[in-house]
Coordinates of C-alpha atoms in Angstrom, one line a residue:
Chain X
X161 CA -33.3 -19.4 -9.3
X162 CA -32.2 -22.1 -11.9
X163 CA -35.1 -23.9 -13.4
X164 CA -33.3 -26.7 -14.8
X165 CA -32.9 -30.0 -12.8
X166 CA -29.9 -32.4 -13.9
X167 CA -30.3 -36.1 -12.0
X168 CA -26.8 -38.6 -10.9
X169 CA -25.8 -40.5 -14.1
X170 CA -26.6 -37.1 -16.4
X171 CA -24.1 -36.1 -14.4
X172 CA -21.2 -39.2 -14.8
X173 CA -21.8 -38.5 -17.8
X174 CA -20.4 -34.5 -18.8
X175 CA -17.8 -35.6 -15.7
X176 CA -16.6 -39.3 -18.4
X177 CA -17.1 -37.2 -21.2
X178 CA -14.8 -34.1 -20.1
X179 CA -12.9 -36.1 -18.7
X180 CA -11.5 -38.6 -21.8
X181 CA -11.3 -35.8 -24.6
X182 CA -10.6 -32.2 -22.1
X183 CA -7.9 -33.5 -20.2
X184 CA -10.4 -32.3 -16.6
X185 CA -11.4 -34.2 -14.1
X186 CA -14.0 -33.5 -12.1
X187 CA -15.3 -37.1 -11.1
X188 CA -14.3 -36.5 -7.3
X189 CA -15.8 -33.1 -7.5
X190 CA -18.5 -32.4 -4.1
X191 CA -21.5 -33.6 -6.1
X192 CA -24.1 -31.1 -3.9
X193 CA -22.6 -27.5 -5.6
X194 CA -21.3 -28.9 -9.3
X195 CA -24.8 -30.0 -10.4
X196 CA -26.7 -26.8 -9.0
X197 CA -23.7 -24.8 -10.9
X198 CA -24.2 -26.7 -14.1
X199 CA -28.1 -26.3 -13.6
X200 CA -27.3 -23.3 -13.6
X201 CA -25.5 -23.5 -16.5
X202 CA -27.2 -24.8 -18.6
X203 CA -30.7 -22.9 -17.4
X204 CA -28.5 -19.5 -18.5
X205 CA -27.4 -21.3 -21.7
X206 CA -31.2 -22.9 -22.4
X207 CA -30.1 -26.2 -22.5
X208 CA -32.9 -28.8 -22.5
X209 CA -30.8 -31.4 -20.9
X210 CA -27.1 -33.2 -20.8
X211 CA -27.0 -34.0 -24.6
X212 CA -26.6 -30.6 -25.8
X213 CA -24.8 -29.1 -23.4
X214 CA -22.2 -32.2 -24.1
X215 CA -22.0 -32.1 -28.4
X216 CA -21.6 -28.1 -28.0
X217 CA -18.7 -28.3 -25.8
X218 CA -16.9 -30.7 -27.5
X219 CA -17.7 -29.1 -30.7
X220 CA -16.7 -25.7 -29.6
X221 CA -13.8 -24.9 -28.3
X222 CA -14.5 -21.4 -27.0
X223 CA -18.3 -23.4 -25.6
X224 CA -15.9 -25.2 -23.5
X225 CA -13.7 -22.3 -22.3
X226 CA -17.4 -20.6 -21.2
X227 CA -18.7 -23.2 -19.1
X228 CA -15.1 -24.0 -16.8
X229 CA -14.9 -20.7 -16.3
X230 CA -18.2 -20.4 -15.5
X231 CA -18.4 -24.3 -13.3
X232 CA -15.3 -23.3 -11.7
X233 CA -16.2 -21.0 -8.3
X234 CA -15.1 -17.2 -8.0
X235 CA -13.1 -15.9 -5.0
X236 CA -16.5 -13.4 -4.2
X237 CA -14.8 -10.2 -2.1
X238 CA -12.1 -8.7 -1.3
X239 CA -10.2 -9.2 2.3
X240 CA -12.9 -12.0 2.7
X241 CA -12.7 -12.7 6.7
X242 CA -10.6 -9.4 7.3
X243 CA -10.1 -11.2 10.9
X244 CA -7.5 -13.7 8.6
X245 CA -5.9 -11.3 6.5
X246 CA -5.5 -9.7 10.1
X247 CA -3.9 -12.1 11.3
X248 CA -1.7 -13.1 8.2
X249 CA -0.8 -10.2 8.3
X250 CA 0.8 -9.8 12.0
X251 CA 2.3 -14.5 12.0
X252 CA 3.1 -14.5 8.3
X253 CA 3.9 -11.2 6.5
X254 CA 6.0 -9.5 8.7
X255 CA 8.3 -12.7 9.1
X256 CA 8.4 -11.2 5.4
X257 CA 10.3 -7.5 5.3
X258 CA 13.6 -9.4 6.8
X259 CA 14.2 -11.9 4.7
X260 CA 14.5 -11.2 0.0
X261 CA 13.5 -14.0 -2.4
X262 CA 10.4 -15.2 -0.8
X263 CA 7.4 -17.4 -3.3
X264 CA 4.4 -17.9 -2.1
X265 CA 1.8 -19.6 -4.5
X266 CA -2.5 -19.0 -4.5
X267 CA -3.4 -22.4 -6.4
X268 CA -6.8 -23.3 -8.5
X269 CA -7.5 -19.4 -8.5
X270 CA -10.9 -18.1 -10.2
X271 CA -10.1 -14.9 -9.9
X272 CA -7.8 -12.8 -8.4
X273 CA -9.5 -11.4 -5.3
X274 CA -7.2 -13.5 -3.4
X275 CA -3.7 -12.0 -5.4
X276 CA -5.2 -8.4 -5.1
X277 CA -5.8 -8.5 -1.1
X278 CA -2.9 -10.2 -0.5
X279 CA -1.1 -7.2 -3.5
X280 CA -2.1 -4.3 -1.1
X281 CA -0.9 -6.0 2.1
X282 CA 2.3 -6.4 0.9
X283 CA 2.5 -3.0 -1.1
X284 CA 0.7 -1.0 2.0
X285 CA 4.1 -3.2 4.1
X286 CA 6.5 -1.4 2.3
X287 CA 8.1 -5.5 0.5
X288 CA 6.4 -5.9 -2.4
X289 CA 10.2 -7.0 -3.7
X290 CA 10.6 -9.0 -1.1
X291 CA 7.9 -12.1 -2.5
X292 CA 7.4 -13.4 -6.1
X293 CA 4.2 -14.7 -6.6
X294 CA 2.5 -17.5 -8.4
X295 CA -0.8 -18.1 -8.9
X296 CA -2.4 -20.6 -11.4
X297 CA -5.3 -21.4 -13.1
X298 CA -7.3 -24.4 -14.8
X299 CA -9.0 -22.2 -16.5
X300 CA -7.6 -19.7 -19.5
X301 CA -10.2 -17.6 -19.5
X302 CA -9.5 -17.2 -15.2
X303 CA -6.1 -16.4 -15.9
X304 CA -6.7 -13.5 -18.4
X305 CA -9.1 -11.8 -16.1
X306 CA -6.9 -12.3 -13.0
X307 CA -4.4 -10.6 -15.5
X308 CA -7.2 -7.4 -16.5
X309 CA -7.9 -6.1 -12.3
X310 CA -10.8 -4.8 -12.8
X311 CA -14.1 -5.3 -10.8
X312 CA -16.8 -3.8 -11.1
X313 CA -17.1 -0.6 -9.6
X314 CA -20.3 -1.6 -8.1
X315 CA -18.9 -4.4 -5.9
X316 CA -16.6 -2.2 -4.4
X317 CA -18.6 -1.9 -1.3
X318 CA -18.2 -5.0 0.3
X319 CA -14.0 -5.2 -0.5
X320 CA -14.7 -1.3 0.9
X321 CA -16.3 -3.0 4.0
X322 CA -14.3 -5.7 4.5
X323 CA -11.2 -3.7 4.1
X324 CA -12.6 -1.2 6.6
X325 CA -12.5 -4.0 9.0
X326 CA -9.3 -5.1 8.2
X327 CA -7.3 -1.1 8.4
X328 CA -9.7 1.3 9.8
X329 CA -7.4 4.0 8.4
X330 CA -7.1 2.4 4.9
X331 CA -9.3 3.8 2.1
X332 CA -9.2 0.5 -0.3
X333 CA -9.8 3.4 -3.9
X334 CA -6.3 3.8 -2.8
X335 CA -5.2 0.8 -4.6
X336 CA -6.9 1.8 -7.4
X337 CA -7.9 4.0 -10.5
X338 CA -11.3 4.1 -11.6
X339 CA -12.4 3.6 -14.8
X340 CA -16.4 3.8 -16.4
X341 CA -18.4 1.4 -14.6
X342 CA -15.1 -1.0 -13.1
X343 CA -12.0 -0.2 -10.8
X344 CA -8.9 -1.6 -12.1
X345 CA -6.6 -2.4 -9.5
X346 CA -2.7 0.0 -10.1
X347 CA 0.0 -2.3 -12.4
X348 CA 2.9 -1.7 -10.1
X349 CA 1.1 -3.7 -7.8
X350 CA 2.2 -6.6 -10.3
X351 CA 5.2 -6.5 -11.4
X352 CA 6.9 -9.9 -9.9
X353 CA 3.6 -11.1 -9.9
X354 CA 3.3 -14.5 -12.5
X355 CA 0.1 -16.5 -14.1
X356 CA 0.1 -19.6 -15.0
X357 CA -2.7 -22.2 -16.6
X358 CA -2.3 -25.0 -14.5
X359 CA -3.2 -28.4 -13.0
X360 CA -1.6 -28.8 -9.4
X361 CA -3.5 -32.6 -9.9
X362 CA -2.3 -33.1 -12.9
X363 CA 1.7 -31.3 -13.9
X364 CA 3.9 -31.4 -10.3
X365 CA 4.4 -28.4 -9.0
X366 CA 8.7 -26.6 -9.6
X367 CA 9.1 -25.2 -6.8
X368 CA 8.8 -25.1 -3.0
X369 CA 7.2 -22.0 -1.4
X370 CA 7.1 -20.1 1.5
X371 CA 3.4 -19.0 1.5
X372 CA 0.8 -21.0 0.5
X373 CA -3.1 -19.5 0.1
X374 CA -5.9 -21.9 -0.5
X375 CA -8.6 -20.7 0.5
X376 CA -12.4 -22.1 0.1
X377 CA -11.0 -24.4 -2.9
X378 CA -10.7 -27.7 -1.1
X379 CA -14.8 -27.1 -0.2
X380 CA -15.6 -27.9 -3.8
X381 CA -13.7 -31.1 -3.4
X382 CA -15.2 -34.4 -2.1
X383 CA -13.1 -36.0 0.9
X384 CA -11.0 -38.0 -1.7
X385 CA -9.9 -35.3 -3.9
X386 CA -9.2 -32.7 -1.1
X387 CA -7.4 -34.9 1.3
X388 CA -5.1 -35.5 -2.1
X389 CA -4.8 -31.6 -3.1
X390 CA -3.0 -31.6 0.6
X391 CA -0.4 -33.8 0.1
X392 CA 0.7 -32.0 -3.1
X393 CA 0.6 -29.0 -1.9
X394 CA 2.4 -29.6 0.9
X395 CA 5.3 -31.1 -0.9
X396 CA 5.6 -28.2 -2.2
X397 CA 5.7 -25.7 1.7
X398 CA 9.3 -24.7 2.7
X399 CA 10.3 -25.9 6.3
X400 CA 9.2 -23.2 8.2
X401 CA 6.6 -22.4 5.6
X402 CA 3.2 -21.3 5.9
X403 CA -0.5 -22.8 4.0
X404 CA -4.0 -21.5 5.2
X405 CA -7.5 -23.2 3.9
X406 CA -10.6 -21.8 4.5
X407 CA -11.4 -21.3 8.0
X408 CA -14.8 -24.2 7.7
X409 CA -12.2 -26.6 6.1
X410 CA -9.8 -28.8 8.3
X411 CA -5.9 -30.6 7.7
X412 CA -6.6 -33.9 8.5
X413 CA -4.6 -36.9 6.5
X414 CA -3.3 -39.3 8.4
X415 CA 0.4 -38.6 9.8
X416 CA -0.6 -34.7 9.2
X417 CA 0.4 -33.9 13.1
X418 CA 3.6 -34.3 12.6
X419 CA 3.6 -32.5 9.7
X420 CA 2.1 -28.8 10.4
X421 CA 1.9 -26.8 13.6
X422 CA -1.6 -24.9 14.1
X423 CA -0.7 -21.1 14.1
X424 CA -3.8 -19.7 14.2
X425 CA -7.0 -22.5 15.0
X426 CA -9.7 -19.4 14.1
X427 CA -8.2 -18.5 11.2
X428 CA -7.0 -21.7 10.4
X429 CA -3.0 -21.2 9.4
X430 CA -0.1 -23.8 9.5
X431 CA 3.4 -23.9 9.7
X432 CA 5.4 -27.1 8.2
X433 CA 8.4 -28.8 10.6
X434 CA 9.9 -31.5 8.5
X435 CA 9.4 -32.1 4.9
X436 CA 9.0 -35.5 3.9
Chain H
X173 CA -43.1 -41.7 10.3
X174 CA -40.8 -41.7 8.0
X175 CA -39.5 -37.7 8.2
X176 CA -35.7 -38.7 9.6
X177 CA -34.3 -34.8 8.9
X178 CA -35.4 -31.1 9.0
X179 CA -34.3 -28.7 7.5
X180 CA -35.7 -24.7 8.8
X181 CA -35.2 -21.2 6.8
X182 CA -36.0 -17.9 7.6
X183 CA -33.9 -14.7 8.4
X184 CA -32.5 -13.1 11.0
X185 CA -35.9 -11.8 12.5
X186 CA -36.8 -15.4 13.0
X187 CA -34.4 -16.0 16.0
X188 CA -36.8 -16.0 18.3
X189 CA -39.1 -19.1 16.7
X190 CA -36.4 -21.3 16.5
X191 CA -35.3 -20.4 19.6
X192 CA -37.9 -21.5 20.6
X193 CA -38.3 -24.9 18.3
X194 CA -34.8 -26.0 19.3
X195 CA -35.6 -25.9 23.4
X196 CA -39.2 -27.6 23.1
X197 CA -37.1 -30.3 21.0
X198 CA -36.0 -33.0 23.9
X199 CA -32.6 -33.9 24.3
X200 CA -33.8 -37.6 23.2
X201 CA -34.8 -36.3 19.6
X202 CA -33.2 -37.8 17.1
X203 CA -33.2 -36.1 13.9
X204 CA -30.8 -33.4 12.2
X205 CA -32.4 -30.0 12.1
X206 CA -29.9 -28.1 9.6
X207 CA -30.6 -24.1 9.9
X208 CA -30.5 -21.6 7.0
X209 CA -30.8 -18.3 8.9
X210 CA -30.0 -15.1 6.5
X211 CA -27.4 -12.3 8.9
X212 CA -25.2 -10.7 9.2
X213 CA -21.4 -11.9 6.9
X214 CA -19.1 -10.9 9.0
X215 CA -20.0 -11.4 12.0
X216 CA -19.2 -15.0 12.3
X217 CA -19.4 -16.2 15.8
X218 CA -22.4 -15.6 18.6
X219 CA -24.9 -16.7 16.6
X220 CA -24.1 -19.9 17.9
X221 CA -23.8 -19.3 21.0
X222 CA -27.1 -17.7 21.0
X223 CA -29.4 -20.8 20.1
X224 CA -28.1 -22.7 22.0
X225 CA -28.9 -21.2 25.6
X226 CA -32.1 -23.0 25.9
X227 CA -31.1 -25.6 23.4
X228 CA -31.9 -29.2 24.9
X229 CA -29.6 -31.0 21.7
X230 CA -26.8 -29.6 20.6
X231 CA -25.5 -26.9 18.1
X232 CA -23.1 -26.2 15.6
X233 CA -21.6 -24.9 12.4
X234 CA -20.7 -27.5 10.8
X235 CA -17.1 -27.9 8.6
X236 CA -17.1 -28.1 5.2
X237 CA -18.0 -32.2 4.8
X238 CA -18.5 -32.7 8.1
X239 CA -21.0 -35.9 8.8
X240 CA -24.4 -35.4 9.4
X241 CA -25.1 -37.5 13.1
X242 CA -28.3 -37.8 15.0
X243 CA -29.2 -34.8 17.8
X244 CA -27.9 -32.1 16.5
X245 CA -28.5 -28.8 15.0
X246 CA -26.5 -27.2 11.9
X247 CA -26.3 -22.9 11.7
X248 CA -25.0 -22.7 8.4
X249 CA -22.2 -20.8 8.6
X250 CA -22.1 -16.6 8.0
X251 CA -20.7 -16.2 4.1
X252 CA -21.1 -19.8 3.6
X253 CA -24.3 -21.8 1.2
X254 CA -25.3 -25.3 3.2
X255 CA -26.0 -28.0 0.9
X256 CA -25.5 -31.5 1.9
X257 CA -23.5 -34.6 -0.4
X258 CA -25.4 -37.6 -1.1
X259 CA -23.2 -39.6 1.5
X260 CA -25.1 -37.7 4.2
X261 CA -22.6 -35.3 5.4
X262 CA -22.2 -31.2 5.0
X263 CA -20.3 -29.8 2.0
X264 CA -20.0 -25.7 2.4
X265 CA -19.9 -23.0 -0.3
X266 CA -18.2 -19.8 -1.6
X267 CA -20.3 -18.9 -5.3
X268 CA -22.1 -15.6 -5.1
X269 CA -25.1 -14.8 -2.9
X270 CA -28.6 -15.6 -4.9
X271 CA -31.7 -14.4 -3.6
X272 CA -29.3 -11.4 -2.2
X273 CA -29.1 -13.9 1.0
X274 CA -25.1 -16.5 1.0
X275 CA -26.1 -18.6 2.7
X276 CA -29.4 -19.0 0.5
X277 CA -32.0 -20.7 1.9
X278 CA -33.5 -22.2 -2.0
X279 CA -29.4 -23.6 -2.2
X280 CA -29.5 -25.7 1.3
X281 CA -33.4 -26.0 0.7
X282 CA -33.2 -27.4 -2.9
X283 CA -30.0 -29.2 -2.0
X284 CA -31.8 -31.2 1.0
X285 CA -35.0 -32.3 -0.7
X286 CA -32.4 -33.9 -3.8
X287 CA -29.9 -35.6 -0.9
X288 CA -33.3 -36.9 1.7
X289 CA -35.9 -36.6 -0.6
X290 CA -38.9 -37.6 1.9
X291 CA -37.2 -38.3 5.0
X292 CA -37.3 -34.5 4.8
X293 CA -39.7 -32.0 6.6
X294 CA -38.7 -29.2 4.9
X295 CA -40.3 -25.5 7.7
X296 CA -40.3 -21.8 6.2
X297 CA -40.0 -19.3 9.3
X298 CA -41.4 -15.7 8.7
X299 CA -38.2 -13.5 7.0
X300 CA -38.1 -10.2 4.0
X301 CA -37.6 -11.9 0.8
X302 CA -38.4 -14.5 -1.7
X303 CA -35.5 -16.4 -1.4
X304 CA -37.2 -19.7 0.1
X305 CA -39.5 -20.5 -2.5
X306 CA -38.2 -22.0 -5.2
X307 CA -36.3 -24.6 -2.3
X308 CA -39.8 -25.1 -0.9
X309 CA -41.1 -26.6 -3.9
X310 CA -37.8 -29.0 -4.8
X311 CA -39.1 -30.1 -1.0
X312 CA -42.4 -30.6 -2.3
X313 CA -41.2 -32.5 -5.2
X314 CA -39.0 -34.6 -4.0
X315 CA -41.7 -36.0 -1.6
X316 CA -41.1 -34.0 1.0
X317 CA -43.2 -32.7 4.0
X318 CA -43.2 -28.5 3.1
X319 CA -44.6 -26.7 6.1
X320 CA -44.8 -22.9 6.5
X321 CA -45.1 -19.9 9.0
X322 CA -48.6 -18.8 9.3
X323 CA -47.9 -15.1 7.6
X324 CA -50.1 -13.5 9.5
X325 CA -47.8 -14.3 13.1
X326 CA -45.0 -13.6 10.7
X327 CA -43.2 -10.0 11.5
X328 CA -42.6 -10.1 7.7
X329 CA -44.7 -11.8 5.3
X330 CA -42.5 -11.7 1.6
X331 CA -41.2 -15.1 2.9
X332 CA -44.3 -17.6 3.6
X333 CA -46.3 -15.7 1.0
X334 CA -43.5 -16.8 -1.4
X335 CA -43.6 -19.9 -0.8
X336 CA -47.5 -20.2 -0.6
X337 CA -47.7 -19.1 -3.8
X338 CA -44.7 -20.7 -4.8
X339 CA -46.2 -24.4 -4.2
X340 CA -48.3 -26.7 -2.0
X341 CA -47.4 -26.7 1.3
X342 CA -48.6 -29.5 3.7
X343 CA -50.1 -27.2 6.3
X344 CA -49.5 -24.2 7.5
X345 CA -49.2 -23.0 11.2
X346 CA -48.4 -21.0 13.9
X347 CA -45.1 -21.4 15.8
X348 CA -46.3 -22.9 19.2
X349 CA -47.4 -24.7 17.2
X350 CA -44.7 -25.4 14.4
X351 CA -42.9 -26.7 17.7
X352 CA -46.1 -29.0 18.7
X353 CA -46.1 -30.4 15.5
X354 CA -42.2 -30.9 15.9
X355 CA -42.5 -32.3 19.7
X356 CA -45.0 -35.1 18.7
X357 CA -43.3 -36.6 16.0
X358 CA -41.4 -39.3 17.4
X359 CA -44.3 -39.6 19.9

């Protein structure tokens, strides 16, 4: 475990510096977990104080990308919460069987697990051609990493166990090719996927979507940023479109009950009923 | 007494001890209790219900950004880390496992220690790995009170022994003594 400790005033000076020099704003991130990730990064790269880190970030563009890549949290499992994916298939994706040109957004990703899980289900259902999927990430390095679609073999034990809870007859390795110590997702699954480096809190969304997968992202924000992000995304959903958030999250901004109905309370899937 | 928050860590094997603590505390016990117990990551329900059966205080799994209230016990949800914010609310996280654990006791204890400083009591129970030792050190260094279950009484001593090695422990108590200690805190 990390052994460097950083105080709130030091964190604030780091955040302020990144905000003014780099166009990313961490001011409204949940401070507790942000603090730990900064500490753990500093410990790993042998920084003794925050000024050294700030200096290095400003001086070295690649190192800054590395820092951002590290500070943003990955989804660490394929098919995390198998019950969620079951419910998504039944209540949402089954409806996608009968129409084409459907658009799905997976915003603010730092790793590809949510995308890969979705692609595997769509492939199983034979409806990959019905959808266009857009994935966004705040980190350039992450976009490349997600495109590469390689997962360490040692992580596949958890992934495989999750998948079997989703589909007891399924074998997750059917969708991957083993290459040394990693497995790579079958590239055919990517034909309708676009990956972009984008910040939805800064730049408006161009499209509106039939489904937005946004699980376990706002837990890294404070209440204000959480509400802001949900409001922005809610404007990006078509009427009768869906949004899924993490099972321990809530959509609770004022007036939300007029915009969404609950599709699944336990799996936190909502359907948009009005357009503003 | 100036303590206002309690954080308790252990592995699934300490379930019995946690149950007896919750059963012994009176309804009027008003310090929030945070429970970070190692548990199966894919079993989402059942744990809160099992802990609630004999408990006099309300046991919940917090949602993200839930405000901490008196007379509640908060159980870290399966497959999430549980953090505490300076504004007295809870943040959850899906960051990688720490000490092979999510929830990790080190994360919850260190975060509680930073947020609650000398108002915090950290209690570490029986467990099978070293998770919690660093957290207990943080509790102590931030002015909190540290209690570990007597390793002689623990099914598995690894966790409590690691904490005793890592930092100064204020009290080494049997589970009955821990219960007595907490019940008498408010008298």
